[in-house]
Short mmCIF file of C-alpha atoms in Angstrom, two decimals:
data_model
loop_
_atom_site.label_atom_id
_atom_site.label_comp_id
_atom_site.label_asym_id
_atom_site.label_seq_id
_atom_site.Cartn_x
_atom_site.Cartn_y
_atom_site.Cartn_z
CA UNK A 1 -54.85 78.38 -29.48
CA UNK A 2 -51.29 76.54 -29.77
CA UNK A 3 -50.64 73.72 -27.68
CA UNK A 4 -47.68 74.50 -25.34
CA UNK A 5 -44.27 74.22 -26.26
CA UNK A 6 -42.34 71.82 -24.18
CA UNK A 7 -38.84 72.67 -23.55
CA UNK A 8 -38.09 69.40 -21.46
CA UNK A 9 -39.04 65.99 -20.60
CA UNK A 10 -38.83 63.85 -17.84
CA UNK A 11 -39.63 60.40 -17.53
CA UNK A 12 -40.11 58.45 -14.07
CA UNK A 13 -40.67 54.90 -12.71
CA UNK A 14 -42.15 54.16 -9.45
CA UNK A 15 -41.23 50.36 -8.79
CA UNK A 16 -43.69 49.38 -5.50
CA UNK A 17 -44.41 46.09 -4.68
CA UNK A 18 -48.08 46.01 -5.91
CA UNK A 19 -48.00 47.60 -8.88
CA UNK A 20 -44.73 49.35 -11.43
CA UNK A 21 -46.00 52.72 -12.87
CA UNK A 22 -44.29 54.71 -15.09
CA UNK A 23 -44.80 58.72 -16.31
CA UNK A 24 -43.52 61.09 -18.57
CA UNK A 25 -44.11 64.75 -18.64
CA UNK A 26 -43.13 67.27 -19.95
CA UNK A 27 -42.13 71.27 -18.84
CA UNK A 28 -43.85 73.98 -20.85
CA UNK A 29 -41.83 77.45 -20.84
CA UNK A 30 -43.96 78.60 -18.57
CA UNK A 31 -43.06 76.38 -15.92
CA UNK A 32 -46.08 74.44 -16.10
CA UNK A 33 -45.30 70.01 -15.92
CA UNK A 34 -47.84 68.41 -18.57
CA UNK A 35 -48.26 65.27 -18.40
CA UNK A 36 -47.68 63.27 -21.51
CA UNK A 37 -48.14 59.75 -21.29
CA UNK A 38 -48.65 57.50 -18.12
CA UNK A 39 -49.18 53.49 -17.60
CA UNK A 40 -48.68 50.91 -15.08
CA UNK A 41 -48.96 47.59 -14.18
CA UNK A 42 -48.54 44.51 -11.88
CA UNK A 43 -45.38 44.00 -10.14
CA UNK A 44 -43.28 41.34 -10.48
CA UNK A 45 -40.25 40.21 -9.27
CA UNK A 46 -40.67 42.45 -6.13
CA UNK A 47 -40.87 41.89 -2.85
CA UNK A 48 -41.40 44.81 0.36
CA UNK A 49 -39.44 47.10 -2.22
CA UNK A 50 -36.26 44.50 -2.89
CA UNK A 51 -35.55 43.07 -6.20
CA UNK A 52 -36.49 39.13 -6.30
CA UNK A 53 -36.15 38.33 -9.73
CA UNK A 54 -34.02 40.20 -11.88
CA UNK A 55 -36.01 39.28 -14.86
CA UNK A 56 -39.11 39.58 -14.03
CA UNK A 57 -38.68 42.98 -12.39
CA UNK A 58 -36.82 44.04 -15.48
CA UNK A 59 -39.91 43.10 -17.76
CA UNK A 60 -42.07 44.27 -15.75
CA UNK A 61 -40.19 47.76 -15.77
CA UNK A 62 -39.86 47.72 -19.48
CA UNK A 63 -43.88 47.20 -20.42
CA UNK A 64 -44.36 50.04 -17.76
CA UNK A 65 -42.20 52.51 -19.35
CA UNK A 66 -43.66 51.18 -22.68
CA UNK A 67 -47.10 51.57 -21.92
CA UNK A 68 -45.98 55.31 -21.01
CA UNK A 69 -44.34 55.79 -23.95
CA UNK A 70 -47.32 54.54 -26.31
CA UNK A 71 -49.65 56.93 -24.55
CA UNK A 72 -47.24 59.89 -24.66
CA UNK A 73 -45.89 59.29 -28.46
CA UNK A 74 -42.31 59.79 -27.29
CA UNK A 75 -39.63 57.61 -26.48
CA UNK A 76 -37.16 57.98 -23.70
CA UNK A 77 -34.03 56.93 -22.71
CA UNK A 78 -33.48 57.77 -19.14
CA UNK A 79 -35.59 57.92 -16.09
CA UNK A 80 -36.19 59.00 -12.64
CA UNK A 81 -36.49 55.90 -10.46
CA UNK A 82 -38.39 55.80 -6.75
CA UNK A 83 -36.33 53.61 -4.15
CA UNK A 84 -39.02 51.90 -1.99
CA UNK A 85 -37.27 50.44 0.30
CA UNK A 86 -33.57 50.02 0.78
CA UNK A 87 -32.75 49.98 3.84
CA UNK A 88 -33.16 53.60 3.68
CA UNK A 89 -32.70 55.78 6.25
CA UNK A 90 -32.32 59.66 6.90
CA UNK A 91 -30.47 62.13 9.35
CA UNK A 92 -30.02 65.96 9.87
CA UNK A 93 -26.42 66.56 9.42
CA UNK A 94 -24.91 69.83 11.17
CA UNK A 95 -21.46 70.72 9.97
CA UNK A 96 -19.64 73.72 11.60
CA UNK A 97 -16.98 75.71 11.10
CA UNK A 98 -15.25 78.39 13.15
CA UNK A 99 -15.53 82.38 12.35
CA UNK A 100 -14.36 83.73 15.54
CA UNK A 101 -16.68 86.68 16.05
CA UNK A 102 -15.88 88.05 12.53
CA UNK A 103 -17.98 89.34 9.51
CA UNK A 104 -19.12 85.79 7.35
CA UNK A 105 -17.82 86.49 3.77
CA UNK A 106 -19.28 84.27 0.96
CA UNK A 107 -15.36 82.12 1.05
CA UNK A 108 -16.72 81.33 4.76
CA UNK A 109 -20.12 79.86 2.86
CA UNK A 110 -17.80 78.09 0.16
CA UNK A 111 -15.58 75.97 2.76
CA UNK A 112 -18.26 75.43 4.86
CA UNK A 113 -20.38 73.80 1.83
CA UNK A 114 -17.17 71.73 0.60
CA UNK A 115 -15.74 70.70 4.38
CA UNK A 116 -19.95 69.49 4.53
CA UNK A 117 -19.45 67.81 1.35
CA UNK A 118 -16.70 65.80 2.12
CA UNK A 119 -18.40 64.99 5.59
CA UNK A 120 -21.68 63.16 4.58
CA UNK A 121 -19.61 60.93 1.79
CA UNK A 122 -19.94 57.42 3.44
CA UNK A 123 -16.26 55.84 4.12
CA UNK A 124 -14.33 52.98 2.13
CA UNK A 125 -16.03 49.73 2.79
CA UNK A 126 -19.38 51.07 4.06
CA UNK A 127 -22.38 49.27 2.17
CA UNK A 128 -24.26 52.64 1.64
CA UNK A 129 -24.41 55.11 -0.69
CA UNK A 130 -25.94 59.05 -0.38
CA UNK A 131 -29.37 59.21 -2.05
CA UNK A 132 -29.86 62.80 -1.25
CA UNK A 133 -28.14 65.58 0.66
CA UNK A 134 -29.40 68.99 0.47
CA UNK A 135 -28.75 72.15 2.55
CA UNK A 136 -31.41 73.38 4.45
CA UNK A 137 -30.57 76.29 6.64
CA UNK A 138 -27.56 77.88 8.37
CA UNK A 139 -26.87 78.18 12.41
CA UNK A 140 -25.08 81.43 13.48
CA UNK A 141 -23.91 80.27 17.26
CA UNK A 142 -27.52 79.40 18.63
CA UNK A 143 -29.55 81.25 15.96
CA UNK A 144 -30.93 78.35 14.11
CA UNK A 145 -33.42 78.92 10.42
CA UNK A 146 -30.81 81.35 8.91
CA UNK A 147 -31.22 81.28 5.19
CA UNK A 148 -28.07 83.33 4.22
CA UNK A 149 -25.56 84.15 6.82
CA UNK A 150 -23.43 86.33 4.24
CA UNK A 151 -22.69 90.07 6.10
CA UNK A 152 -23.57 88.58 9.83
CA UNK A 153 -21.16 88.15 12.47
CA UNK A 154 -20.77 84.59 14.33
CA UNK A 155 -18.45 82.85 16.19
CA UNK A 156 -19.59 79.63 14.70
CA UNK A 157 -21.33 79.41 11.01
CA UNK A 158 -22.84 75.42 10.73
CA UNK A 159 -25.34 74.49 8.17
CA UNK A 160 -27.66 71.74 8.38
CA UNK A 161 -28.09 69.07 5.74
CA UNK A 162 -30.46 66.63 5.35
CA UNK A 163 -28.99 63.44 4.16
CA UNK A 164 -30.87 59.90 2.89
CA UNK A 165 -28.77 56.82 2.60
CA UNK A 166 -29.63 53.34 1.12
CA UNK A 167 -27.49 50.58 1.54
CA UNK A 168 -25.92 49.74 -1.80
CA UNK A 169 -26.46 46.11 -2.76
CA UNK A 170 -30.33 46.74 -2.85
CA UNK A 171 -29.84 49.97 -4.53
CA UNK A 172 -27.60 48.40 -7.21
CA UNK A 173 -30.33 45.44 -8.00
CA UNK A 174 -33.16 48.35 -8.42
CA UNK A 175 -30.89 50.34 -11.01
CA UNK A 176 -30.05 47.20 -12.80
CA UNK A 177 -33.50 45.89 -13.23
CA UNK A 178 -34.07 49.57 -14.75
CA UNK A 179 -30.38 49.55 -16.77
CA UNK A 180 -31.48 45.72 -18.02
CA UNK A 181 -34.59 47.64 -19.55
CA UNK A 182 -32.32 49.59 -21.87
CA UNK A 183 -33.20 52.71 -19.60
CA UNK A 184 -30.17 55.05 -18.02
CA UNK A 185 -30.94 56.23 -14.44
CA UNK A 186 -31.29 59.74 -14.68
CA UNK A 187 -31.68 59.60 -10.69
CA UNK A 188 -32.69 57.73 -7.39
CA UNK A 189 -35.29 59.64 -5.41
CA UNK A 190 -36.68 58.02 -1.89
CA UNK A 191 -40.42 57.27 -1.94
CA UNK A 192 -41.12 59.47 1.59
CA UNK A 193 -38.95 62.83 -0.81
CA UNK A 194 -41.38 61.76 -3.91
CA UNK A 195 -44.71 61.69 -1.76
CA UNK A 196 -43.85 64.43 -0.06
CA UNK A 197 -43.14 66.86 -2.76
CA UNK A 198 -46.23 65.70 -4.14
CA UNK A 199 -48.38 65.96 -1.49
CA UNK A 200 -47.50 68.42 0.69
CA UNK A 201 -47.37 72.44 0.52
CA UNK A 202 -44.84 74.75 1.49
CA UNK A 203 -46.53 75.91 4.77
CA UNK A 204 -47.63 72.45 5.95
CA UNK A 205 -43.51 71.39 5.56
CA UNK A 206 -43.07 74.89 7.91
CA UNK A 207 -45.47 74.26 10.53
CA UNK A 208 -44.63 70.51 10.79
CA UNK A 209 -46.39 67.75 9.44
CA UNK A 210 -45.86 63.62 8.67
CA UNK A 211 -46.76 61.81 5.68
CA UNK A 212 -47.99 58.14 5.93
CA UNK A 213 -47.75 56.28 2.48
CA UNK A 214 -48.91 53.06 2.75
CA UNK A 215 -48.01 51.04 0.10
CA UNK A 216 -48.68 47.74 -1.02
CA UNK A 217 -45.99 46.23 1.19
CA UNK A 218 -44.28 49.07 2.96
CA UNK A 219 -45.40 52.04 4.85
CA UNK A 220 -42.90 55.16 4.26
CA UNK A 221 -43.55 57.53 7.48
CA UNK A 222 -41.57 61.00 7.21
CA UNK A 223 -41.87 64.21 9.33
CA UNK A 224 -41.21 67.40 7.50
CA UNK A 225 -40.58 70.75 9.90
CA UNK A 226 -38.74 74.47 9.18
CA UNK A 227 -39.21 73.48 5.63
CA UNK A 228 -37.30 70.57 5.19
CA UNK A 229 -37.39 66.49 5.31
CA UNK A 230 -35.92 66.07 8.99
CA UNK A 231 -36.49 62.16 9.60
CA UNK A 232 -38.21 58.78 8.00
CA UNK A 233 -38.74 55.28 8.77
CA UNK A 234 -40.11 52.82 7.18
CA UNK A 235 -42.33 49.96 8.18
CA UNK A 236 -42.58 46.76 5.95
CA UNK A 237 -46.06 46.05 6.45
CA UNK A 238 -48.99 47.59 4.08
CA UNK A 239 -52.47 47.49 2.33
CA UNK A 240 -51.45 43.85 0.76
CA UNK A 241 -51.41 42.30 4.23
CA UNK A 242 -54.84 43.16 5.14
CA UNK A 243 -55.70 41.26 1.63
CA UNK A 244 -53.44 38.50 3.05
CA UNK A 245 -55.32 38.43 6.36
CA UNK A 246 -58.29 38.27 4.84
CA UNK A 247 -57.77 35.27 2.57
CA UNK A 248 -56.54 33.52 5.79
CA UNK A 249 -59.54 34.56 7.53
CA UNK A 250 -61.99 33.26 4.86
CA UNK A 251 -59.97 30.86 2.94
CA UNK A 252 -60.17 32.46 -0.56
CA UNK A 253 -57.86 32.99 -2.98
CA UNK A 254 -55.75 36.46 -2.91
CA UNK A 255 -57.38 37.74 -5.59
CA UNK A 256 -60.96 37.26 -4.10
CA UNK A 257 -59.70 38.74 -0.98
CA UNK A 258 -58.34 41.93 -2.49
CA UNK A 259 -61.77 42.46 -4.54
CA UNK A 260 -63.45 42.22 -1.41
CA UNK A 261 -61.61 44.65 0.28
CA UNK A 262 -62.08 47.04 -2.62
CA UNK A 263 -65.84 46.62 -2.91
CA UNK A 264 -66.98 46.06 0.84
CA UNK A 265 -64.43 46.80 2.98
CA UNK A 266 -64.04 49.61 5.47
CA UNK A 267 -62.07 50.92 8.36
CA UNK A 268 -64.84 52.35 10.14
CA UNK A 269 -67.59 49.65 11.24
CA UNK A 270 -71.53 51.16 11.14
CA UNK A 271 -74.55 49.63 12.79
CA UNK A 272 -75.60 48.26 9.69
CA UNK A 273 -72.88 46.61 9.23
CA UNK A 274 -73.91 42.97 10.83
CA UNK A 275 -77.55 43.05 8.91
CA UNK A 276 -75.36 43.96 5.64
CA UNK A 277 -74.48 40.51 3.61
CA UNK A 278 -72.02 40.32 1.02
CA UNK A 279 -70.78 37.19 -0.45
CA UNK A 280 -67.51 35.37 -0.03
CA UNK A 281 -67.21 34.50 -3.41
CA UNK A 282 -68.95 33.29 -6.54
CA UNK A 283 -69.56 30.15 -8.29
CA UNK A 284 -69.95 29.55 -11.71
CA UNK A 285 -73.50 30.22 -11.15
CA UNK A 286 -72.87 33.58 -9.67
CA UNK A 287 -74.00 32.69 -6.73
CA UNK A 288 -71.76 31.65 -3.47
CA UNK A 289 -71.19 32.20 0.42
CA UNK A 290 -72.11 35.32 2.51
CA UNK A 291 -71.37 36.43 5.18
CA UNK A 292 -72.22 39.62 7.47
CA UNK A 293 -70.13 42.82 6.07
CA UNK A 294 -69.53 42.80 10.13
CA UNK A 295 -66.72 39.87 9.92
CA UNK A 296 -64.63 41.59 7.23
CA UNK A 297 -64.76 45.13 8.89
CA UNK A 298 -63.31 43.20 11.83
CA UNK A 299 -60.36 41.70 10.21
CA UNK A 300 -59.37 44.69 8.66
CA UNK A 301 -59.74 46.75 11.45
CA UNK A 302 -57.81 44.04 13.49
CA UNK A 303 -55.06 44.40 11.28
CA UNK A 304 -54.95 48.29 11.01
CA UNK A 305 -54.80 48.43 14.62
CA UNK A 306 -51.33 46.72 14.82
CA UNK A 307 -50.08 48.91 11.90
CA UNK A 308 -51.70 52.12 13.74
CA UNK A 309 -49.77 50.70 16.79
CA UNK A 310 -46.33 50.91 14.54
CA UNK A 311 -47.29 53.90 12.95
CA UNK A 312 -47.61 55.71 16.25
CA UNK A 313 -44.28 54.63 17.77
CA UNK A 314 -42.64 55.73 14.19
CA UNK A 315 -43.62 59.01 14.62
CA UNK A 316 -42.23 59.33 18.37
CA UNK A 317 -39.61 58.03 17.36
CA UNK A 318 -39.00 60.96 14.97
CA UNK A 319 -40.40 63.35 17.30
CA UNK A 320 -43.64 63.68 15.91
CA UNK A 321 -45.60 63.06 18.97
CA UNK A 322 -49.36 61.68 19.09
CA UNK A 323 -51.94 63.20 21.32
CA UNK A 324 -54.19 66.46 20.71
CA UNK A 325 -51.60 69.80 21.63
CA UNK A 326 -48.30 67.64 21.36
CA UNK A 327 -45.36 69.24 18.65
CA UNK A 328 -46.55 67.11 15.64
CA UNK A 329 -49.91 69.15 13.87
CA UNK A 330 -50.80 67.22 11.23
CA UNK A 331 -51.05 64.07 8.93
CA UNK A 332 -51.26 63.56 5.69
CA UNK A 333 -51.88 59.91 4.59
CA UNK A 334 -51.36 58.55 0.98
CA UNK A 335 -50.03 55.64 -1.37
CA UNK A 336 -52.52 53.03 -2.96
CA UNK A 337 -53.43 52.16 1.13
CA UNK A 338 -54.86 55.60 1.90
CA UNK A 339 -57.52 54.29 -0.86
CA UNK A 340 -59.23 52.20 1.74
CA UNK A 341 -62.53 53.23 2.48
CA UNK A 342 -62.51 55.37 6.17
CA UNK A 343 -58.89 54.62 6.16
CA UNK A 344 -58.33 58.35 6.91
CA UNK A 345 -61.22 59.03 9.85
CA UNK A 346 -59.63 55.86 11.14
CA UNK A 347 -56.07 56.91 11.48
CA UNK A 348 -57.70 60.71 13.06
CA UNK A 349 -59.28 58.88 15.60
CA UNK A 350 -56.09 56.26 16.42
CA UNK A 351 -53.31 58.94 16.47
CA UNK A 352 -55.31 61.81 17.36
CA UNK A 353 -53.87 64.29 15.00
CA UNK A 354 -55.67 66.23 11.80
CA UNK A 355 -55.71 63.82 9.08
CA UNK A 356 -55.92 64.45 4.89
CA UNK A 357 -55.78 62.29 2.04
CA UNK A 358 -52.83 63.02 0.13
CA UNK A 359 -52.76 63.44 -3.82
CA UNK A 360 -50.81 64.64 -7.14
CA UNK A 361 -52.16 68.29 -7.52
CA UNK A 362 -53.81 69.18 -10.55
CA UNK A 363 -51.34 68.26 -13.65
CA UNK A 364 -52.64 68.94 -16.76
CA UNK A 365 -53.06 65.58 -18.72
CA UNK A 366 -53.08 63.49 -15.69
CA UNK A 367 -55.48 60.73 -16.59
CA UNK A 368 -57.72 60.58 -13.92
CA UNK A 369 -57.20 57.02 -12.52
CA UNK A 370 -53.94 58.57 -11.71
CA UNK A 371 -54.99 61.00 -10.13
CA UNK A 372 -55.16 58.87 -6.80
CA UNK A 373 -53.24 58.77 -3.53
CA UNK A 374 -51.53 55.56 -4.91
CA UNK A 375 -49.92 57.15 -8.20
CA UNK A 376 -48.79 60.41 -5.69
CA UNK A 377 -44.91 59.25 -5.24
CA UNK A 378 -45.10 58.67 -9.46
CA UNK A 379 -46.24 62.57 -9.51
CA UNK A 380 -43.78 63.58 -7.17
CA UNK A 381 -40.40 61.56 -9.20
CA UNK A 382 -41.08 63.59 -12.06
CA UNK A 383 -42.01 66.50 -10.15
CA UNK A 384 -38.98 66.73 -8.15
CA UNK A 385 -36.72 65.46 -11.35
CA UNK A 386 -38.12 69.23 -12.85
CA UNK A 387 -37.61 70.90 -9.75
CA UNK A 388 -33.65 70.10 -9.92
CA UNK A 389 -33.18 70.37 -6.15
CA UNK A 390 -29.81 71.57 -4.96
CA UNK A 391 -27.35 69.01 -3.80
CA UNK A 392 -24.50 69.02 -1.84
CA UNK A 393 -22.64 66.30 -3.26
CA UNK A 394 -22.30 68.60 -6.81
CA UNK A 395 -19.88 70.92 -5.24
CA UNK A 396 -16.12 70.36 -5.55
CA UNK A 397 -13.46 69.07 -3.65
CA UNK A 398 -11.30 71.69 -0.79
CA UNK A 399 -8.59 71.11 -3.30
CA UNK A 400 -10.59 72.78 -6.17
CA UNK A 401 -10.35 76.47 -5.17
CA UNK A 402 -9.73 75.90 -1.13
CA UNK A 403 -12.18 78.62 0.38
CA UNK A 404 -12.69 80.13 -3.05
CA UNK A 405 -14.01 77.80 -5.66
CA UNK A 406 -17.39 76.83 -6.91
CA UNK A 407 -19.18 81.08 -6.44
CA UNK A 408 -21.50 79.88 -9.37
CA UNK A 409 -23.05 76.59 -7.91
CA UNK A 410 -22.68 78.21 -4.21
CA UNK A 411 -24.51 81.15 -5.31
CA UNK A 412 -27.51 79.04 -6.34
CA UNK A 413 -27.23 76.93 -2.81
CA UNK A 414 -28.08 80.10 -1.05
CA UNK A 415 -31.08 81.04 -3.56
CA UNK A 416 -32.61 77.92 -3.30
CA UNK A 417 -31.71 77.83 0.59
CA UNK A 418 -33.41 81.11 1.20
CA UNK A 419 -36.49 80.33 -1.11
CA UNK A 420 -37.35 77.28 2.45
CA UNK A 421 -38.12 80.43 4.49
#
């Protein structure tokens, strides 16, 4: 049987804190993404999702991509980039118009799409820039969830748009770590839009659910509900300071402290758990220190509780409220964190909510050490790169056509706004 033909490519970095990882797939006919070539390694230059060191974050990029591009046979020149953390933050943006009580036509639509345009474009001297802004539904008076108002009468048409900003200094130092590589930025996708298209399905993003992915450095928490992104925060605490805590704790090395958490630790303590001893570290005899499994369960869970804490007042904050019958349903928790062992039955019982491990689904060609919660956002870059979402800032200016211009692009708004519901 043939291989596939692939019509396109895509290529995608994920720059985290812990680790850069880089992908490149490619989209059969068919629609289906097959993964080509994947490869990652340790960060540097990095810190909580900034650029440090321009240099090292720059090499560091280019042996990721490289590594990619050895396993895939291809080179590229441009790819999808995941902003970590930029002092990113997101809104639901409702822009209205008035129809007074008349028939919409689709020149209502146009204006309404351009005026929003126009609207979510940060001013002259603010230090942010628009990382996404797509449409999500229309509002006909109080009838909110509309998916295409066209032939309905109103006396107000609005349409709501989600919109994620970064500010623009930290933004600029990620692309030019990536540009320095000899790479064009094809895009700028946030990490909570990556997970989340990777992890999530289209019902969960209906009903309402939050994704926790807890990276290295950073926790992303986002709340998806009616089918769209509706709000994220980010928390600059993650997996690495539990290994931090526990090199305090024990005074070892970082290195000893994140194998230990790998191999022993857990975020649910058992009965065995004080009779259990593991050791400390090793000499050059093999032989070192133990200690009861009991004292490392306790500084991990010590330190999930005060991110659990955070984690909870996130999600009220976004209205995704803890406590069994509440508005917020579910959780789904991912990112190289999630990878902790119990991490997940740990978070169920703290917030009270359903919990799942998030992952990349089924690609063909993923290798399957990527096939983890803590390659998901990579997944989702290129995944969302193929998907070509529709964004508001591609339409024209009201000088371009006034209520008129733009049908084409407009046209495919409204498909891909009534394909949410």
């Amino acid at each position: 049987m043939p291989a596939p033909r692939i019509e396109k490519i895509f290529a995608a970095i994920n720059i985290g804190s812990f680790r850069i990882s880089a992908m490149i797939a490619g989209l059969t006919g068919d629609g289906e993404m097959i993964v080509l070539g994947s490869g990652h390694r340790a960060a540097d230059g990095i810190r909580r999702g900034y650029v440090t060191d321009m240099d090292a974050a720059t090499h560091a990029v280019r042996d990721a991509i490289e590594r990619a591009e050895r396993a895939a046979d291809v080179q590229v020149d441009a790819v999808w980039i995941g902003c970590a953390n930029a002092g990113l933050t997101s809104a639901i943006r409702e822009v209205d118009i008035e129809i007074g009580g008349r028939r919409i036509e689709q020149d209502d639509i146009d204006y309404l799409l351009v005026d929003a345009r126009d609207q979510i474009i940060p001013e002259a001297g603010e230090q942010r820039a628009v990382l996404h802004a797509q449409p999500a539904f229309y509002v006909l008076d109080q009838a909110q969830g509309v998916a295409n108002p066209r032939g309905l009468h109103a006396d107000t048409l609005s349409v709501a748009i989600h919109v994620m900003e970064a500010e623009t200094g930290p933004l600029r130092n990620l692309m030019e770590a990536v540009q320095s590589a000899h790479l064009e930025v094809a895009g700028v996708v946030g990490a909570a839009v990556a997970s989340g298209h990777a992890c999530l399905t289209e019902e969960e993003r209906d009903l309402g659910v939050a994704v926790i992915d807890m990276g290295a450095e950073v926790t992303h928490i986002s709340v998806h509900a009616g089918g769209m992104l509706v709000g994220m925060d980010v928390l600059p605490y993650g997996s690495g300071d539990i290994t931090d805590a526990i090199a305090s704790a024990f005074g070892i090395r970082r290195a000893q402290a994140e194998r230990l958490k790998c191999v022993y630790g857990s975020a649910i303590a058992s009965p065995t758990d004080n009779r259990e001893m593991i050791p400390l570290s090793a000499d050059s005899t093999g032989r070192g220190e133990m200690i009861p499994r009991a004292e490392l369960i306790s500084v991990i869970t010590g330190q999930l509780a005060r991110w659990t804490d955070d984690v909870s007042k996130a999600l009220k904050s976004l209205g995704f409220v803890a406590g069994r019958g509440s508005n917020g349903r579910q959780i789904v928790l991912t990112g190289g964190g999630a990878e902790l062992a119990g991490l997940a039955d740990y978070v169920q019982q703290a917030l009270a909510k359903p919990v799942r491990t998030g992952r990349a689904p089924a690609m063909t060609g993923l290798p399957e050490a990527h096939a983890t919660p803590g390659f998901a956002s990579l997944a989702g870059l290129v995944l969302h790169a193929a998907a070509d979402p529709v964004d508001i800032r591609a339409h024209g200016t009201i000088g371009d056509g006034a209520r008129g211009g733009g049908r084409n692009l407009l046209a495919r708004m409204v498909r891909a706004v009534r394909e949410y519901f």
